[in-house]
Every structure is written in structure tokens, then in C-alpha cells.
CSV table of C-alpha atoms in Angstrom, one decimal:
chain,number,residue,atom,x,y,z
A,1,MET,CA,-40.6,94.6,-22.7
A,2,LEU,CA,-38.4,92.2,-20.9
A,3,HIS,CA,-36.8,91.0,-24.1
A,4,LEU,CA,-36.1,94.5,-25.2
A,5,ARG,CA,-34.6,95.3,-21.9
A,6,VAL,CA,-32.3,92.3,-22.0
A,7,LEU,CA,-31.4,93.2,-25.6
A,8,THR,CA,-30.5,96.7,-24.5
A,9,VAL,CA,-28.3,95.4,-21.7
A,10,LEU,CA,-26.6,93.0,-24.1
A,11,THR,CA,-26.0,95.8,-26.6
A,12,ASP,CA,-24.5,98.1,-23.9
A,13,ASN,CA,-22.3,95.4,-22.5
A,14,GLU,CA,-21.7,93.2,-25.5
A,15,ASP,CA,-17.9,93.2,-25.0
A,16,GLY,CA,-18.2,91.7,-21.5
A,17,LEU,CA,-21.2,89.4,-21.9
A,18,LEU,CA,-20.3,87.9,-25.3
A,19,SER,CA,-16.6,87.5,-24.7
A,20,HIS,CA,-17.1,83.7,-24.3
A,21,LEU,CA,-18.6,83.5,-27.8
A,22,GLY,CA,-15.2,83.7,-29.6
A,23,GLY,CA,-14.9,87.4,-29.5
A,24,HIS,CA,-17.9,88.0,-31.9
A,25,SER,CA,-20.0,91.0,-31.3
A,26,LEU,CA,-23.8,91.0,-31.3
A,27,THR,CA,-23.9,92.6,-34.8
A,28,THR,CA,-21.6,89.9,-36.2
A,29,LEU,CA,-23.8,87.1,-34.6
A,30,THR,CA,-26.9,88.5,-36.3
A,31,ASP,CA,-25.4,88.5,-39.8
A,32,HIS,CA,-25.5,84.7,-40.4
A,33,PRO,CA,-28.9,82.9,-40.1
A,34,VAL,CA,-27.5,80.2,-37.7
A,35,LYS,CA,-25.8,82.8,-35.6
A,36,ARG,CA,-29.0,84.9,-35.6
A,37,LEU,CA,-30.9,81.9,-34.3
A,38,PHE,CA,-28.3,81.2,-31.6
A,39,ALA,CA,-28.5,84.9,-30.5
A,40,LEU,CA,-32.3,84.6,-30.3
A,41,LEU,CA,-32.0,81.4,-28.2
A,42,LEU,CA,-29.5,83.1,-25.9
A,43,LEU,CA,-31.9,86.0,-25.4
A,44,SER,CA,-34.8,83.7,-24.7
A,45,ALA,CA,-32.8,81.8,-22.1
A,46,LEU,CA,-31.7,84.9,-20.4
A,47,ALA,CA,-35.3,86.3,-20.4
A,48,ALA,CA,-36.7,83.0,-19.0
A,49,GLY,CA,-34.2,83.1,-16.2
A,50,CYS,CA,-35.3,86.6,-15.1
A,51,GLN,CA,-38.9,85.9,-14.4
A,52,CYS,CA,-41.4,83.1,-14.2
A,53,MET,CA,-43.6,83.4,-17.2
A,54,PRO,CA,-47.2,83.3,-16.2
A,55,CYS,CA,-50.0,81.4,-17.9
A,56,ARG,CA,-51.6,83.5,-20.6
A,57,SER,CA,-55.1,82.1,-20.0
A,58,GLN,CA,-57.7,84.3,-18.3
A,59,PHE,CA,-60.3,83.7,-15.6
A,60,ALA,CA,-63.0,85.8,-14.0
A,61,GLY,CA,-61.6,88.1,-11.3
A,62,PRO,CA,-63.4,89.3,-8.1
A,63,PHE,CA,-65.3,92.0,-10.0
A,64,GLY,CA,-66.1,90.0,-13.2
A,65,LYS,CA,-63.0,91.3,-15.0
A,66,ALA,CA,-60.7,88.9,-16.9
A,67,VAL,CA,-57.3,88.6,-15.2
A,68,LEU,CA,-54.3,86.4,-15.8
A,69,CYS,CA,-53.8,83.3,-13.8
A,70,PRO,CA,-51.3,83.6,-11.0
A,71,PRO,CA,-47.7,82.8,-12.0
A,72,GLN,CA,-46.8,80.7,-8.9
A,73,PHE,CA,-48.3,77.5,-10.3
A,74,ASP,CA,-46.0,75.3,-12.3
A,75,HIS,CA,-47.1,74.2,-15.8
A,76,PHE,CA,-45.2,71.0,-16.0
A,77,TYR,CA,-44.2,68.1,-13.7
A,78,CYS,CA,-40.9,66.3,-13.4
A,79,ARG,CA,-40.5,63.8,-10.6
A,80,TYR,CA,-36.8,64.4,-10.1
A,81,ILE,CA,-37.1,68.1,-10.1
A,82,ASP,CA,-40.1,68.0,-7.7
A,83,ASP,CA,-38.2,65.6,-5.3
A,84,PHE,CA,-35.2,67.9,-5.4
A,85,ARG,CA,-37.3,71.0,-4.6
A,86,SER,CA,-39.3,69.2,-1.9
A,87,LYS,CA,-36.2,67.9,-0.2
A,88,SER,CA,-34.5,71.2,-0.3
A,89,ALA,CA,-37.5,73.0,1.2
A,90,ALA,CA,-37.8,70.2,3.8
A,91,ARG,CA,-34.2,70.6,4.9
A,92,ARG,CA,-34.7,74.3,5.4
A,93,THR,CA,-37.8,73.7,7.4
A,94,ALA,CA,-36.0,71.0,9.5
A,95,ARG,CA,-33.2,73.3,10.4
A,96,GLU,CA,-35.6,76.0,11.5
A,97,SER,CA,-37.5,73.4,13.6
A,98,LEU,CA,-34.3,72.1,15.1
A,99,ARG,CA,-33.2,75.6,16.2
A,100,CYS,CA,-36.6,76.0,17.9
A,101,LEU,CA,-36.2,72.6,19.6
A,102,ARG,CA,-33.4,73.7,21.9
A,103,ARG,CA,-32.4,70.2,22.8
A,104,GLU,CA,-29.1,69.5,24.5
A,105,GLY,CA,-26.7,67.0,23.1
A,106,ILE,CA,-27.7,67.4,19.4
A,107,THR,CA,-25.0,65.6,17.3
A,108,CYS,CA,-24.4,65.7,13.6
A,109,ASP,CA,-26.0,62.3,13.3
A,110,PHE,CA,-29.0,63.4,15.2
A,111,ARG,CA,-29.4,66.4,13.0
A,112,GLU,CA,-29.0,64.2,9.9
A,113,GLY,CA,-31.7,61.9,11.0
A,114,PHE,CA,-33.9,64.8,11.9
A,115,GLU,CA,-33.6,66.3,8.4
A,116,ASN,CA,-34.0,62.9,6.7
A,117,ALA,CA,-37.3,62.5,8.4
A,118,PHE,CA,-38.5,65.8,7.0
A,119,GLU,CA,-37.3,64.8,3.6
A,120,ASP,CA,-39.1,61.5,3.7
A,121,VAL,CA,-42.4,63.1,4.8
A,122,SER,CA,-42.1,65.8,2.1
A,123,THR,CA,-41.9,63.1,-0.6
A,124,GLY,CA,-44.8,61.0,0.6
A,125,SER,CA,-43.8,59.0,3.7
A,126,ARG,CA,-46.5,58.3,6.3
A,127,GLY,CA,-44.2,58.2,9.2
A,128,GLN,CA,-42.8,54.7,9.0
A,129,ILE,CA,-39.4,54.2,10.7
A,130,PRO,CA,-36.9,52.7,8.2
A,131,SER,CA,-35.6,49.3,9.0
A,132,GLN,CA,-32.0,50.4,7.9
A,133,PRO,CA,-30.1,53.7,8.1
A,134,PRO,CA,-29.2,55.5,4.9
A,135,PRO,CA,-26.2,54.2,2.8
A,136,PRO,CA,-23.6,56.4,4.4
A,137,TYR,CA,-23.9,54.4,7.6
A,138,TRP,CA,-23.2,51.2,5.7
A,139,ASN,CA,-19.5,51.9,5.4
A,140,MET,CA,-16.7,50.0,7.1
A,141,CYS,CA,-16.2,52.7,9.7
A,142,ALA,CA,-19.9,52.5,10.7
A,143,ARG,CA,-19.6,48.7,11.3
A,144,SER,CA,-18.0,49.2,14.7
A,145,PRO,CA,-19.1,50.2,18.2
A,146,ASP,CA,-18.7,53.9,17.5
A,147,GLY,CA,-20.6,53.5,14.2
A,148,HIS,CA,-23.4,51.7,16.0
A,149,ALA,CA,-23.6,54.6,18.4
A,150,ARG,CA,-23.8,57.0,15.5
A,151,VAL,CA,-26.7,55.0,14.0
A,152,GLU,CA,-28.5,55.1,17.3
A,153,GLN,CA,-28.2,58.9,17.2
A,154,TRP,CA,-29.5,59.0,13.7
A,155,TYR,CA,-32.6,56.9,14.7
A,156,ALA,CA,-33.2,59.2,17.7
A,157,GLY,CA,-33.2,62.3,15.5
A,158,TYR,CA,-35.4,60.5,12.9
A,159,ARG,CA,-38.0,59.6,15.6
A,160,VAL,CA,-38.1,63.2,16.9
A,161,GLY,CA,-38.2,64.6,13.4
A,162,ILE,CA,-40.9,62.3,12.0
A,163,ASP,CA,-43.5,63.5,14.5
A,164,LEU,CA,-42.7,67.2,13.9
A,165,ALA,CA,-42.7,66.7,10.1
A,166,LEU,CA,-46.1,65.0,10.1
A,167,ALA,CA,-47.5,67.8,12.2
A,168,HIS,CA,-46.0,70.4,9.9
A,169,TYR,CA,-47.1,69.0,6.6
A,170,GLY,CA,-50.5,67.6,7.8
A,171,ASP,CA,-52.9,66.0,5.3
A,172,HIS,CA,-52.3,68.3,2.4
A,173,ASN,CA,-48.9,66.9,1.4
A,174,ARG,CA,-50.5,64.6,-1.2
A,175,VAL,CA,-52.1,64.8,-4.6
A,176,HIS,CA,-55.6,65.9,-4.2
A,177,PRO,CA,-58.1,63.4,-5.7
A,178,ALA,CA,-61.1,64.2,-7.8
A,179,GLY,CA,-63.4,63.8,-4.8
A,180,MET,CA,-66.1,62.1,-6.9
A,181,GLU,CA,-67.8,58.9,-6.3
A,182,CYS,CA,-66.8,56.0,-8.5
A,183,PRO,CA,-69.6,55.5,-11.1
A,184,ALA,CA,-69.2,51.8,-11.1
A,185,ALA,CA,-69.9,51.7,-7.4
A,186,ASN,CA,-73.6,52.0,-8.1
A,187,TYR,CA,-73.4,49.0,-10.5
A,188,PRO,CA,-71.6,46.2,-8.6
A,189,GLN,CA,-72.4,43.7,-11.3
A,190,ILE,CA,-70.0,45.4,-13.7
A,191,MET,CA,-67.2,46.2,-11.3
A,192,PRO,CA,-64.0,44.2,-11.9
A,193,THR,CA,-63.2,41.7,-9.2
A,194,GLN,CA,-59.8,40.4,-10.0
A,195,ILE,CA,-57.3,39.9,-12.9
A,196,GLY,CA,-57.6,36.4,-14.2
A,197,GLU,CA,-60.3,33.9,-14.0
A,198,PRO,CA,-63.7,35.2,-12.7
A,199,ILE,CA,-64.9,34.2,-9.3
A,200,LEU,CA,-67.6,31.6,-9.5
A,201,PRO,CA,-70.6,31.9,-7.2
A,202,ALA,CA,-70.3,29.7,-4.1
A,203,GLU,CA,-72.4,26.6,-4.0
A,204,PRO,CA,-75.2,26.5,-1.3
A,205,THR,CA,-74.2,24.8,1.9
A,206,PRO,CA,-76.4,21.7,2.5
A,207,VAL,CA,-78.6,21.9,5.5
A,208,ALA,CA,-78.3,19.0,8.0
A,209,GLN,CA,-81.5,16.9,8.3
A,210,ASP,CA,-82.5,14.2,10.7
A,211,PHE,CA,-82.3,10.8,9.0
A,212,VAL,CA,-85.4,8.7,9.6
A,213,VAL,CA,-84.9,4.9,9.5
A,214,PRO,CA,-88.0,3.3,7.9
A,215,GLN,CA,-89.8,0.7,9.9
A,216,LEU,CA,-89.9,-2.7,8.2
A,217,MET,CA,-92.8,-5.0,8.7
A,218,GLU,CA,-92.1,-8.4,10.1
A,219,GLN,CA,-92.5,-11.2,7.5
A,220,GLU,CA,-92.9,-14.9,8.0
A,221,PRO,CA,-90.3,-17.1,6.5
A,222,LYS,CA,-91.2,-18.4,3.1
A,223,GLY,CA,-90.8,-22.0,4.1
A,224,VAL,CA,-93.3,-21.7,6.9
A,225,ALA,CA,-96.0,-20.0,4.8
A,226,SER,CA,-95.8,-22.7,2.0
A,227,LEU,CA,-96.0,-25.5,4.6
A,228,GLU,CA,-99.1,-24.1,6.1
A,229,ARG,CA,-100.8,-23.8,2.7
A,230,SER,CA,-99.9,-27.4,1.8
A,231,ARG,CA,-101.5,-29.0,4.9
A,232,PRO,CA,-104.9,-30.6,4.1
A,233,ILE,CA,-108.0,-29.2,5.7
A,234,ARG,CA,-109.7,-31.7,8.1
């Protein structure tokens, strides 16, 4: 229905909507196979921009009826798109929190650090304070007493924002694991230890024992014993 609706709109307003296509009308575009394909791609792009296409798979509803899965879940992942969306939502949340903060003396650098804290937490930060300010504070004008004061304002806003951001996002701002126990945990003999040479078992530590010195019997000198045997018996 949506494609037909878009086609009707294009047919009614073809002079205005297709003026950027070289002055060709919708009927002229559909005469040639390549132009017909281009027209279909144009209609598909316009239709995709009008709504979020839901998944066509079905699951059991509350009364046992098969219903379509909700359309709010995304069906693909791109890190750059996800980071952009996360940071945009984090900046909006930070501005709302900053309005509720009602703190006096809020400068532009304080607000920037406050919003950067929300952005970092939204993309996976655990609340670590960065060792350096962002690159805009590396310029020549920032390497001065006034620039250092601006950096201090940025850090002050970041410290305040990081606590509020952690409280806002909580523990759910992470990829949920499987929640299953590792099967190899029950068999430690097959679990990998390290990459490279295997770890050899440690040699047993020798136990200290008392050393007993053997007692030697006193022996007569050989010369004396031979002399006694050589004496004649009287």
C-alpha cells in the first residue's frame, strides 16, 4: 500500500518531484529498461525513508496468535552508525540533565566536558577520567594560562557528568552475554592455558631433613697391630 501511495504522489506531482531528472516525466522513465529500473529504485528509496520496515517473521502473541515482531529492533549493526546514534542521544540527555542541574558558573567548556562524559559512557566507558583533554584543547591558543583555565573547566564538567552518566545508563549499556556457563569449565584438563609452549608441572619441593653423622669406630694403627702379633709368646 505504501508503494502505491508513493507512486500516486509521484504521478500527481511528477513535474515538481522529477524536475531534477533532466525534465523527463514518469512515463518517459518507464519506457526504457534502465530508466524503469532507476524509477523502481527511486520509489524503493522513497518508500524506505517513510517508514521502518518491520521484520516479517512471526512469533506467538499473548493469546497464542501469530503476530509480527516489533519494528523498533534494528536488523543490522554498523559500529560507526551506532556510535553516531549513541553520541547524539547522549548529547540530548546531557543537555536535559544540565538544565536540571541548575549550577551557577556553567561555562561553555564545562558544558562540553559534561556532554563528552555522557558520550563516552554511552559508547562503553566505565567512568575513567581521560589523561588528556580532547584535541580541540591541543591548539596553540589552549597552550596558555587562559587555555589551561579552560581545560580545568572541561575537566570539572567531565567529573560532574561522568557520575550522572553512569547513574543514568546503569549496567544495561553493554552487550548482554549468553548467561551460560562455559562448558570447558567442568573439564579443566582441556581448558587452554596460554598461547605458546605449555606450562610444565612444577617439580616437588624437597623436604629438609636432619643430617645424621655416622659414628666411626676407633681403630688401632696398623703398625701397632702388626707389632703385637710379631712378638713371641713367653
